[in-house]
mmCIF file of C-alpha atoms and ligand atoms in Angstrom:
data_model
loop_
_atom_site.group_PDB
_atom_site.id
_atom_site.type_symbol
_atom_site.label_atom_id
_atom_site.label_comp_id
_atom_site.label_asym_id
_atom_site.label_seq_id
_atom_site.Cartn_x
_atom_site.Cartn_y
_atom_site.Cartn_z
ATOM 1 C CA MET A 1 96.133 71.535 98.863
ATOM 2 C CA SER A 2 98.367 71.905 101.892
ATOM 3 C CA TYR A 3 101.961 73.088 102.031
ATOM 4 C CA VAL A 4 104.503 73.557 104.751
ATOM 5 C CA THR A 5 104.640 77.352 105.089
ATOM 6 C CA ALA A 6 108.197 78.543 105.772
ATOM 7 C CA VAL A 7 108.705 81.877 107.547
ATOM 8 C CA LEU A 8 112.118 83.332 106.668
ATOM 9 C CA PRO A 9 113.645 86.110 108.777
ATOM 10 C CA THR A 10 115.414 89.133 107.284
ATOM 11 C CA ASP A 11 116.940 90.800 110.318
ATOM 12 C CA GLN A 12 120.546 90.234 109.198
ATOM 13 C CA PRO A 13 121.869 90.945 105.692
ATOM 14 C CA PRO A 14 122.749 87.312 104.773
ATOM 15 C CA LEU A 15 119.319 86.134 105.957
ATOM 16 C CA MET A 16 117.653 88.918 104.015
ATOM 17 C CA HIS A 17 119.476 87.866 100.840
ATOM 18 C CA GLN A 18 118.506 84.233 101.362
ATOM 19 C CA ALA A 19 114.871 85.160 101.889
ATOM 20 C CA VAL A 20 114.813 87.382 98.795
ATOM 21 C CA ASP A 21 116.466 84.663 96.675
ATOM 22 C CA GLU A 22 113.987 82.053 97.857
ATOM 23 C CA ALA A 23 111.043 84.353 97.137
ATOM 24 C CA VAL A 24 112.354 85.089 93.645
ATOM 25 C CA ARG A 25 112.949 81.386 92.980
ATOM 26 C CA LEU A 26 109.376 80.514 93.925
ATOM 27 C CA LEU A 27 107.924 83.433 91.933
ATOM 28 C CA ARG A 28 109.905 82.318 88.849
ATOM 29 C CA GLU A 29 108.337 78.894 89.227
ATOM 30 C CA GLY A 30 104.908 80.478 89.097
ATOM 31 C CA GLU A 31 104.299 80.199 92.853
ATOM 32 C CA ILE A 32 102.919 82.793 95.244
ATOM 33 C CA VAL A 33 104.711 84.135 98.328
ATOM 34 C CA ALA A 34 103.855 86.567 101.131
ATOM 35 C CA LEU A 35 106.086 89.648 101.250
ATOM 36 C CA PRO A 36 106.301 92.679 103.541
ATOM 37 C CA THR A 37 105.375 96.136 102.285
ATOM 38 C CA GLU A 38 105.326 99.443 104.175
ATOM 39 C CA THR A 39 101.508 99.235 104.403
ATOM 40 C CA VAL A 40 100.430 95.621 105.026
ATOM 41 C CA TYR A 41 101.834 92.226 104.002
ATOM 42 C CA GLY A 42 101.089 91.328 100.384
ATOM 43 C CA LEU A 43 100.505 87.979 98.682
ATOM 44 C CA ALA A 44 102.687 88.199 95.590
ATOM 45 C CA ALA A 45 102.731 86.619 92.127
ATOM 46 C CA ASN A 46 104.378 87.510 88.819
ATOM 47 C CA ALA A 47 101.788 89.995 87.531
ATOM 48 C CA LEU A 48 102.309 88.941 83.917
ATOM 49 C CA ASP A 49 101.675 85.236 84.589
ATOM 50 C CA ALA A 50 97.924 84.634 84.736
ATOM 51 C CA GLU A 51 98.324 81.097 86.075
ATOM 52 C CA ALA A 52 100.414 82.331 88.988
ATOM 53 C CA VAL A 53 97.928 85.144 89.640
ATOM 54 C CA ALA A 54 95.103 82.591 89.712
ATOM 55 C CA LYS A 55 96.802 80.982 92.720
ATOM 56 C CA ILE A 56 96.382 84.232 94.671
ATOM 57 C CA PHE A 57 92.616 84.128 94.189
ATOM 58 C CA GLU A 58 92.573 80.470 95.213
ATOM 59 C CA ALA A 59 94.678 80.912 98.366
ATOM 60 C CA LYS A 60 92.689 83.963 99.503
ATOM 61 C CA GLU A 61 89.322 82.563 98.372
ATOM 62 C CA ARG A 62 88.925 85.899 96.678
ATOM 63 C CA PRO A 63 86.249 86.350 94.025
ATOM 64 C CA THR A 64 87.723 87.059 90.607
ATOM 65 C CA PHE A 65 85.684 90.259 90.224
ATOM 66 C CA ASP A 66 88.070 91.905 92.689
ATOM 67 C CA PRO A 67 91.190 93.219 90.876
ATOM 68 C CA LEU A 68 94.762 93.299 92.196
ATOM 69 C CA ILE A 69 97.327 96.067 92.569
ATOM 70 C CA VAL A 70 100.400 95.794 90.338
ATOM 71 C CA HIS A 71 103.621 96.723 92.143
ATOM 72 C CA LEU A 72 106.491 98.146 90.122
ATOM 73 C CA ALA A 73 110.222 98.363 90.894
ATOM 74 C CA SER A 74 110.285 102.057 89.941
ATOM 75 C CA LYS A 75 108.219 104.760 88.263
ATOM 76 C CA GLU A 76 110.002 104.063 84.977
ATOM 77 C CA GLN A 77 108.020 100.800 84.752
ATOM 78 C CA ILE A 78 104.639 102.543 84.491
ATOM 79 C CA ASP A 79 104.791 102.415 80.706
ATOM 80 C CA LEU A 80 105.216 98.662 80.793
ATOM 81 C CA VAL A 81 101.721 98.107 82.222
ATOM 82 C CA ALA A 82 99.771 101.338 81.621
ATOM 83 C CA ASP A 83 98.937 103.808 78.858
ATOM 84 C CA VAL A 84 99.160 107.225 80.477
ATOM 85 C CA PRO A 85 96.628 109.640 78.928
ATOM 86 C CA PRO A 86 98.561 112.734 77.749
ATOM 87 C CA GLU A 87 96.106 115.069 79.560
ATOM 88 C CA ILE A 88 97.143 113.740 82.970
ATOM 89 C CA ALA A 89 100.807 112.947 82.225
ATOM 90 C CA ALA A 90 102.297 116.096 83.763
ATOM 91 C CA THR A 91 100.275 115.769 86.985
ATOM 92 C CA LEU A 92 101.016 112.060 87.241
ATOM 93 C CA LYS A 93 104.720 112.741 86.857
ATOM 94 C CA LYS A 94 104.697 115.295 89.671
ATOM 95 C CA MET A 95 102.687 113.018 91.926
ATOM 96 C CA VAL A 96 104.852 109.935 91.496
ATOM 97 C CA GLU A 97 107.932 112.034 92.061
ATOM 98 C CA ARG A 98 106.438 113.217 95.332
ATOM 99 C CA PHE A 99 104.766 110.034 96.627
ATOM 100 C CA TRP A 100 106.684 107.071 95.176
ATOM 101 C CA PRO A 101 108.068 104.908 96.536
ATOM 102 C CA GLY A 102 105.219 104.997 99.039
ATOM 103 C CA PRO A 103 101.626 104.150 99.939
ATOM 104 C CA LEU A 104 99.833 105.669 96.937
ATOM 105 C CA THR A 105 98.136 103.489 94.302
ATOM 106 C CA ILE A 106 97.041 105.079 91.027
ATOM 107 C CA LEU A 107 94.430 103.751 88.587
ATOM 108 C CA LEU A 108 95.526 104.059 84.945
ATOM 109 C CA PRO A 109 94.357 102.632 81.608
ATOM 110 C CA LYS A 110 95.876 99.162 81.313
ATOM 111 C CA LYS A 111 98.078 97.751 78.571
ATOM 112 C CA PRO A 112 97.175 94.366 77.031
ATOM 113 C CA ILE A 113 100.285 92.742 78.574
ATOM 114 C CA VAL A 114 98.496 92.792 81.959
ATOM 115 C CA PRO A 115 96.325 89.667 82.218
ATOM 116 C CA ASP A 116 92.586 90.353 82.534
ATOM 117 C CA LEU A 117 92.529 88.281 85.703
ATOM 118 C CA VAL A 118 94.740 90.898 87.407
ATOM 119 C CA THR A 119 92.336 93.729 86.603
ATOM 120 C CA ALA A 120 89.141 91.655 86.822
ATOM 121 C CA GLY A 121 88.436 92.566 83.235
ATOM 122 C CA LEU A 122 88.477 96.310 83.973
ATOM 123 C CA PRO A 123 90.109 98.672 81.466
ATOM 124 C CA THR A 124 92.277 100.121 84.263
ATOM 125 C CA VAL A 125 95.213 98.792 86.227
ATOM 126 C CA ALA A 126 96.103 99.856 89.775
ATOM 127 C CA VAL A 127 99.840 100.569 90.132
ATOM 128 C CA ARG A 128 102.180 101.507 92.926
ATOM 129 C CA VAL A 129 105.852 101.403 93.968
ATOM 130 C CA SER A 130 106.280 100.147 97.523
ATOM 131 C CA SER A 131 108.892 101.780 99.729
ATOM 132 C CA ASN A 132 109.765 98.468 101.364
ATOM 133 C CA SER A 133 113.294 97.697 100.158
ATOM 134 C CA ILE A 134 112.865 93.914 100.434
ATOM 135 C CA PHE A 135 109.714 94.012 98.344
ATOM 136 C CA ARG A 136 111.361 96.208 95.705
ATOM 137 C CA ARG A 137 114.445 93.997 95.614
ATOM 138 C CA VAL A 138 112.251 90.980 94.872
ATOM 139 C CA ILE A 139 110.598 92.837 91.969
ATOM 140 C CA THR A 140 113.950 93.946 90.607
ATOM 141 C CA ASP A 141 115.521 90.480 90.839
ATOM 142 C CA LEU A 142 112.432 88.836 89.356
ATOM 143 C CA GLY A 143 112.472 91.359 86.526
ATOM 144 C CA LYS A 144 108.666 91.450 86.408
ATOM 145 C CA PRO A 145 106.008 93.554 88.119
ATOM 146 C CA ILE A 146 104.284 91.858 91.028
ATOM 147 C CA ALA A 147 100.539 91.580 91.568
ATOM 148 C CA ALA A 148 99.782 91.562 95.286
ATOM 149 C CA PRO A 149 96.649 91.973 97.360
ATOM 150 C CA SER A 150 96.825 92.044 101.143
ATOM 151 C CA ALA A 151 97.869 88.596 102.431
ATOM 152 C CA ASN A 152 94.647 87.745 104.263
ATOM 153 C CA ARG A 153 91.698 85.588 103.334
ATOM 154 C CA PHE A 154 89.028 87.493 101.455
ATOM 155 C CA GLY A 155 86.993 89.870 103.605
ATOM 156 C CA SER A 156 89.183 89.312 106.660
ATOM 157 C CA ILE A 157 91.534 91.649 108.524
ATOM 158 C CA SER A 158 94.715 92.715 106.690
ATOM 159 C CA PRO A 159 97.972 91.328 108.132
ATOM 160 C CA THR A 160 100.617 93.713 109.450
ATOM 161 C CA SER A 161 103.044 91.047 110.706
ATOM 162 C CA ALA A 162 104.326 87.663 109.513
ATOM 163 C CA SER A 163 102.458 85.907 112.313
ATOM 164 C CA ALA A 164 99.196 87.481 111.157
ATOM 165 C CA VAL A 165 99.885 86.202 107.615
ATOM 166 C CA LEU A 166 100.548 82.755 109.049
ATOM 167 C CA ALA A 167 97.249 82.834 110.921
ATOM 168 C CA GLU A 168 95.471 83.639 107.635
ATOM 169 C CA LEU A 169 97.305 81.528 105.076
ATOM 170 C CA GLU A 170 99.275 78.729 106.773
ATOM 171 C CA GLY A 171 99.263 75.614 104.591
ATOM 172 C CA ARG A 172 98.103 77.595 101.553
ATOM 173 C CA ILE A 173 101.448 79.133 100.557
ATOM 174 C CA HIS A 174 105.117 78.029 100.602
ATOM 175 C CA LEU A 175 106.769 81.120 102.000
ATOM 176 C CA ILE A 176 106.346 84.197 104.160
ATOM 177 C CA VAL A 177 109.228 86.687 104.197
ATOM 178 C CA ASP A 178 109.245 88.161 107.697
ATOM 179 C CA ALA A 179 110.365 91.782 107.989
ATOM 180 C CA GLY A 180 108.615 92.579 111.254
ATOM 181 C CA ALA A 181 105.736 95.002 111.679
ATOM 182 C CA CYS A 182 104.613 97.177 108.755
ATOM 183 C CA MET A 183 105.507 100.845 108.978
ATOM 184 C CA TYR A 184 102.040 102.307 108.222
ATOM 185 C CA GLY A 185 99.735 99.433 109.116
ATOM 186 C CA LEU A 186 96.976 100.547 106.724
ATOM 187 C CA GLU A 187 96.629 99.773 103.015
ATOM 188 C CA SER A 188 97.724 102.310 100.420
ATOM 189 C CA THR A 189 95.511 105.195 99.372
ATOM 190 C CA ILE A 190 93.973 104.478 95.942
ATOM 191 C CA ILE A 191 93.301 107.374 93.581
ATOM 192 C CA LYS A 192 92.149 108.088 90.082
ATOM 193 C CA ILE A 193 93.327 111.216 88.204
ATOM 194 C CA GLU A 194 91.024 112.788 85.630
ATOM 195 C CA PRO A 195 91.530 115.790 83.401
ATOM 196 C CA GLY A 196 89.959 119.004 84.607
ATOM 197 C CA SER A 197 90.477 122.695 84.182
ATOM 198 C CA PRO A 198 92.078 124.626 85.751
ATOM 199 C CA LYS A 199 92.834 121.724 88.103
ATOM 200 C CA MET A 200 92.920 117.964 87.607
ATOM 201 C CA PHE A 201 90.315 115.915 89.482
ATOM 202 C CA ILE A 202 91.749 113.504 92.009
ATOM 203 C CA THR A 203 89.277 110.962 93.333
ATOM 204 C CA ILE A 204 90.138 109.013 96.474
ATOM 205 C CA VAL A 205 88.773 105.552 95.825
ATOM 206 C CA ARG A 206 90.155 104.098 99.064
ATOM 207 C CA PRO A 207 91.395 106.347 101.900
ATOM 208 C CA GLY A 208 94.814 105.474 103.353
ATOM 209 C CA PRO A 209 98.110 106.912 104.591
ATOM 210 C CA ILE A 210 98.349 109.557 101.838
ATOM 211 C CA THR A 211 95.543 111.946 102.750
ATOM 212 C CA ALA A 212 93.352 114.429 100.893
ATOM 213 C CA GLU A 213 95.491 117.133 102.500
ATOM 214 C CA ASP A 214 98.623 115.610 100.925
ATOM 215 C CA LEU A 215 96.957 115.336 97.519
ATOM 216 C CA LYS A 216 95.307 118.723 97.207
ATOM 217 C CA LEU A 217 98.436 120.365 95.880
ATOM 218 C CA TYR A 218 97.985 118.331 92.697
ATOM 219 C CA GLY A 219 94.309 118.800 91.937
ATOM 220 C CA LYS A 220 90.741 119.074 93.181
ATOM 221 C CA VAL A 221 90.314 116.213 95.602
ATOM 222 C CA ARG A 222 87.054 114.362 96.140
ATOM 223 C CA TYR A 223 86.056 111.025 97.654
ATOM 224 C CA ALA A 224 84.438 108.270 95.627
ATOM 225 C CA SER A 225 80.889 107.597 96.756
ATOM 226 C CA ARG A 226 80.876 105.689 100.022
ATOM 227 C CA THR A 227 77.551 104.081 99.389
ATOM 228 C CA VAL A 228 79.382 101.139 97.811
ATOM 229 C CA VAL A 229 76.504 100.801 95.371
ATOM 230 C CA ASP A 230 78.703 101.643 92.457
ATOM 231 C CA GLU A 231 81.242 98.919 93.076
ATOM 232 C CA ALA A 232 82.233 98.368 89.477
ATOM 233 C CA THR A 233 83.494 101.910 89.095
ATOM 234 C CA ALA A 234 85.013 102.422 92.554
ATOM 235 C CA ALA A 235 87.375 99.829 94.054
ATOM 236 C CA PRO A 236 85.425 96.615 93.618
ATOM 237 C CA GLY A 237 87.142 95.182 96.687
ATOM 238 C CA GLN A 238 85.779 97.954 98.893
ATOM 239 C CA LEU A 239 82.797 95.804 99.722
ATOM 240 C CA ALA A 240 80.516 96.892 102.498
ATOM 241 C CA SER A 241 81.480 93.939 104.670
ATOM 242 C CA HIS A 242 85.220 94.343 104.235
ATOM 243 C CA TYR A 243 87.773 94.268 107.058
ATOM 244 C CA ALA A 244 85.294 92.603 109.330
ATOM 245 C CA PRO A 245 86.352 90.619 112.352
ATOM 246 C CA LYS A 246 84.233 87.495 112.868
ATOM 247 C CA THR A 247 82.938 88.955 116.136
ATOM 248 C CA PRO A 248 80.187 91.534 115.559
ATOM 249 C CA LEU A 249 81.619 95.059 115.795
ATOM 250 C CA ARG A 250 79.694 98.220 116.545
ATOM 251 C CA LEU A 251 81.069 101.691 115.977
ATOM 252 C CA LEU A 252 79.579 103.683 118.860
ATOM 253 C CA GLU A 253 79.670 107.332 117.849
ATOM 254 C CA ARG A 254 78.292 108.551 121.213
ATOM 255 C CA PRO A 255 78.922 106.749 124.513
ATOM 256 C CA GLN A 256 75.463 107.670 125.820
ATOM 257 C CA ASP A 257 73.859 105.465 123.153
ATOM 258 C CA PHE A 258 75.188 102.268 124.719
ATOM 259 C CA ILE A 259 72.809 100.030 126.667
ATOM 260 C CA PRO A 260 74.602 96.814 127.641
ATOM 261 C CA GLU A 261 72.480 93.689 127.409
ATOM 262 C CA GLU A 262 72.284 91.379 130.400
ATOM 263 C CA GLY A 263 74.644 88.404 130.112
ATOM 264 C CA LYS A 264 76.460 89.689 127.033
ATOM 265 C CA ARG A 265 80.251 89.992 127.015
ATOM 266 C CA TYR A 266 81.697 93.111 125.454
ATOM 267 C CA ALA A 267 85.218 94.264 124.552
ATOM 268 C CA LEU A 268 86.166 97.886 123.923
ATOM 269 C CA LEU A 269 88.319 99.140 121.079
ATOM 270 C CA SER A 270 89.415 102.383 122.666
ATOM 271 C CA TYR A 271 91.259 105.161 120.897
ATOM 272 C CA ARG A 272 93.515 106.347 123.728
ATOM 273 C CA GLY A 273 92.081 104.790 126.866
ATOM 274 C CA GLU A 274 91.111 108.091 128.490
ATOM 275 C CA GLU A 275 88.294 108.077 131.016
ATOM 276 C CA LYS A 276 87.181 111.527 129.906
ATOM 277 C CA ASP A 277 86.248 110.168 126.469
ATOM 278 C CA GLY A 278 83.315 108.504 128.232
ATOM 279 C CA TYR A 279 83.691 104.890 127.124
ATOM 280 C CA LEU A 280 85.817 103.176 129.785
ATOM 281 C CA ASN A 281 83.079 103.137 132.429
ATOM 282 C CA LEU A 282 80.141 102.168 130.232
ATOM 283 C CA CYS A 283 80.154 98.555 131.445
ATOM 284 C CA GLU A 284 82.354 95.777 132.787
ATOM 285 C CA TRP A 285 84.431 95.314 129.669
ATOM 286 C CA GLU A 286 85.796 91.827 129.159
ATOM 287 C CA GLU A 287 88.840 93.545 127.655
ATOM 288 C CA VAL A 288 89.887 97.055 126.674
ATOM 289 C CA MET A 289 92.481 97.501 123.937
ATOM 290 C CA MET A 290 93.850 100.892 123.021
ATOM 291 C CA LEU A 291 94.934 102.025 119.587
ATOM 292 C CA SER A 292 97.142 104.823 120.813
ATOM 293 C CA PRO A 293 97.539 104.412 124.575
ATOM 294 C CA GLY A 294 97.656 107.702 126.389
ATOM 295 C CA ASN A 295 98.299 110.173 123.652
ATOM 296 C CA GLY A 296 95.844 109.584 120.796
ATOM 297 C CA LYS A 297 98.270 109.787 117.900
ATOM 298 C CA LEU A 298 96.689 108.713 114.612
ATOM 299 C CA PRO A 299 99.832 107.211 112.985
ATOM 300 C CA GLU A 300 100.395 105.072 116.084
ATOM 301 C CA ALA A 301 96.742 104.024 116.001
ATOM 302 C CA ALA A 302 97.140 103.072 112.321
ATOM 303 C CA VAL A 303 100.145 100.858 113.001
ATOM 304 C CA ARG A 304 98.239 99.004 115.742
ATOM 305 C CA PHE A 305 94.816 99.030 114.073
ATOM 306 C CA PHE A 306 94.642 95.614 112.373
ATOM 307 C CA TYR A 307 96.692 93.974 115.149
ATOM 308 C CA VAL A 308 94.236 95.175 117.799
ATOM 309 C CA LEU A 309 91.199 94.157 115.727
ATOM 310 C CA ARG A 310 92.692 90.698 115.301
ATOM 311 C CA ALA A 311 93.439 90.385 119.043
ATOM 312 C CA LEU A 312 89.920 91.510 120.015
ATOM 313 C CA ASP A 313 88.434 89.057 117.543
ATOM 314 C CA LYS A 314 90.226 86.183 119.302
ATOM 315 C CA LEU A 315 88.605 86.860 122.694
ATOM 316 C CA GLY A 316 85.320 85.206 121.831
ATOM 317 C CA VAL A 317 83.210 88.067 123.236
ATOM 318 C CA ASP A 318 79.667 88.720 121.968
ATOM 319 C CA GLU A 319 80.397 92.153 120.588
ATOM 320 C CA ILE A 320 83.290 94.553 120.045
ATOM 321 C CA ILE A 321 82.394 98.178 120.719
ATOM 322 C CA ALA A 322 84.609 100.692 118.890
ATOM 323 C CA GLU A 323 85.173 104.304 119.865
ATOM 324 C CA PRO A 324 85.230 106.760 116.951
ATOM 325 C CA LEU A 325 88.560 108.321 115.940
ATOM 326 C CA HIS A 326 89.318 111.872 114.902
ATOM 327 C CA GLU A 327 88.307 112.014 111.278
ATOM 328 C CA HIS A 328 91.357 113.628 109.770
ATOM 329 C CA GLY A 329 94.661 112.287 108.433
ATOM 330 C CA MET A 330 94.832 108.519 108.784
ATOM 331 C CA GLY A 331 91.738 108.675 110.999
ATOM 332 C CA ILE A 332 89.669 108.912 107.808
ATOM 333 C CA ALA A 333 90.880 105.515 106.573
ATOM 334 C CA MET A 334 90.397 103.892 109.995
ATOM 335 C CA MET A 335 86.871 105.291 110.387
ATOM 336 C CA ASP A 336 86.052 104.044 106.879
ATOM 337 C CA LYS A 337 87.218 100.558 107.903
ATOM 338 C CA LEU A 338 85.329 100.667 111.220
ATOM 339 C CA ARG A 339 82.138 101.679 109.419
ATOM 340 C CA ARG A 340 82.572 98.810 106.980
ATOM 341 C CA ALA A 341 83.307 96.375 109.820
ATOM 342 C CA SER A 342 80.185 97.540 111.644
ATOM 343 C CA GLY A 343 78.080 97.037 108.527
ATOM 344 C CA ARG A 344 77.267 100.726 108.117
ATOM 345 C CA TYR A 345 77.402 100.588 104.360
ATOM 346 C CA THR A 346 75.120 97.601 103.869
HETATM 347 O O1 TXA B 401 98.804 98.792 100.522
HETATM 348 C C1 TXA B 401 98.259 98.110 99.667
HETATM 349 O O2 TXA B 401 97.626 98.616 98.727
HETATM 350 C C2 TXA B 401 98.372 96.589 99.796
HETATM 351 C C3 TXA B 401 99.840 96.195 99.610
HETATM 352 C C4 TXA B 401 100.034 94.711 99.581
HETATM 353 O O3 TXA B 401 100.341 96.797 98.455
HETATM 354 N N1 TXA B 401 97.545 95.945 98.828
HETATM 355 C C5 TXA B 401 96.202 95.894 98.940
HETATM 356 O O4 TXA B 401 95.599 95.131 97.960
HETATM 357 O O5 TXA B 401 95.577 96.443 99.806
HETATM 358 P P1 TXA B 401 94.096 94.610 98.074
HETATM 359 O O6 TXA B 401 93.921 93.704 96.912
HETATM 360 O O7 TXA B 401 93.848 94.043 99.399
HETATM 361 O O8 TXA B 401 93.260 95.896 97.815
HETATM 362 C C6 TXA B 401 93.337 96.502 96.556
HETATM 363 C C7 TXA B 401 92.102 97.261 96.258
HETATM 364 C C8 TXA B 401 90.871 96.391 96.121
HETATM 365 O O9 TXA B 401 89.821 97.018 96.815
HETATM 366 C C9 TXA B 401 90.609 96.412 94.618
HETATM 367 O O10 TXA B 401 89.253 96.298 94.351
HETATM 368 C C10 TXA B 401 91.170 97.749 94.209
HETATM 369 O O11 TXA B 401 92.307 97.884 95.007
HETATM 370 N N2 TXA B 401 91.582 97.763 92.797
HETATM 371 C C11 TXA B 401 92.574 97.084 92.228
HETATM 372 N N3 TXA B 401 92.603 97.308 90.910
HETATM 373 C C12 TXA B 401 91.603 98.166 90.635
HETATM 374 C C13 TXA B 401 91.105 98.779 89.450
HETATM 375 N N4 TXA B 401 91.661 98.556 88.259
HETATM 376 N N5 TXA B 401 90.051 99.623 89.568
HETATM 377 C C14 TXA B 401 89.491 99.859 90.756
HETATM 378 N N6 TXA B 401 89.920 99.302 91.907
HETATM 379 C C15 TXA B 401 90.955 98.469 91.861
HETATM 380 MG MG1 MG B 402 92.795 93.594 101.042
#
């Protein structure tokens, strides 16, 4: 199936209203549309319409064992889709008051109204409230929660701009609402809250913009196993091969371990482009792209992360060599993605 994919701008109020109205019209008809969020662009469908949700899996070529996040207009809608266990209710309330709207997704027991396709048959549903006002307006006008994975083809790099969505899904969807670059550039942090005494247990299932440091006020924080063996109980979509560019990528923890092969073309994914980090002079790089040119700021690196990976992937080099990042704050999520892209978890 091939469609003409319209890209509607939102940079002036009347255009924004037109784009929102068109998105809502298509969603009401059971179609899917790409929408901006503060993390990455999402591919949206009415979460309560299984037939519409099925179109997401088709357009992304995503296996149906990989469940979707349900986006709500506000925290008051939690009860529509989830049964909050009384033991965690007080902690949940505090956390959503602190982090929503924002890049935190919480796994909760699902209500039957949520189609099994959305949750891949799991007893839990992943919920969040996006802080992107266009996205929230669409949910409010539609009057239904929205199921939305990142708007890329399965296993590929998440899109942080409308042009990246177009590169992934042109011809497969009717509409992309263009709101420019995403504020965070990395997908939401996914957590699970479990009863514990004296503190609740908070398990980070997928690292993201909300960090362990941010969460520790609300409970004892731990990371889900990174071995990705236990996929059914962690985030099933956190497959070992996820986020991979098509070009082989190697995370090079120590510059001295690099021995360039004769005749091979290499590109460098540099953190800040500083000679003293020891990577710039390792070989004749075909291209060097920096995540945070000059200053090494993790939030800046996060915003550029998927864009730079995408650009490096287009060069047609034999291998992308990635410098490690500081493993704190958003650096944890980026290192997790680089390890996956370099096949470290397989
Ligand atoms: O920032 C984000 O979270 C973006 C924007 C669009 O909201 N969405 C996103 O969705 O990253 P997606 O589908 O690309 O990643 C969602 C992850 C997948 O790894 C999926 O396996 C996991 O969430 N997930 C969803 N529902 C789950 C559930 N009930 N239990 C465990 N993991 C779940
Ligand atoms: Mg994704």
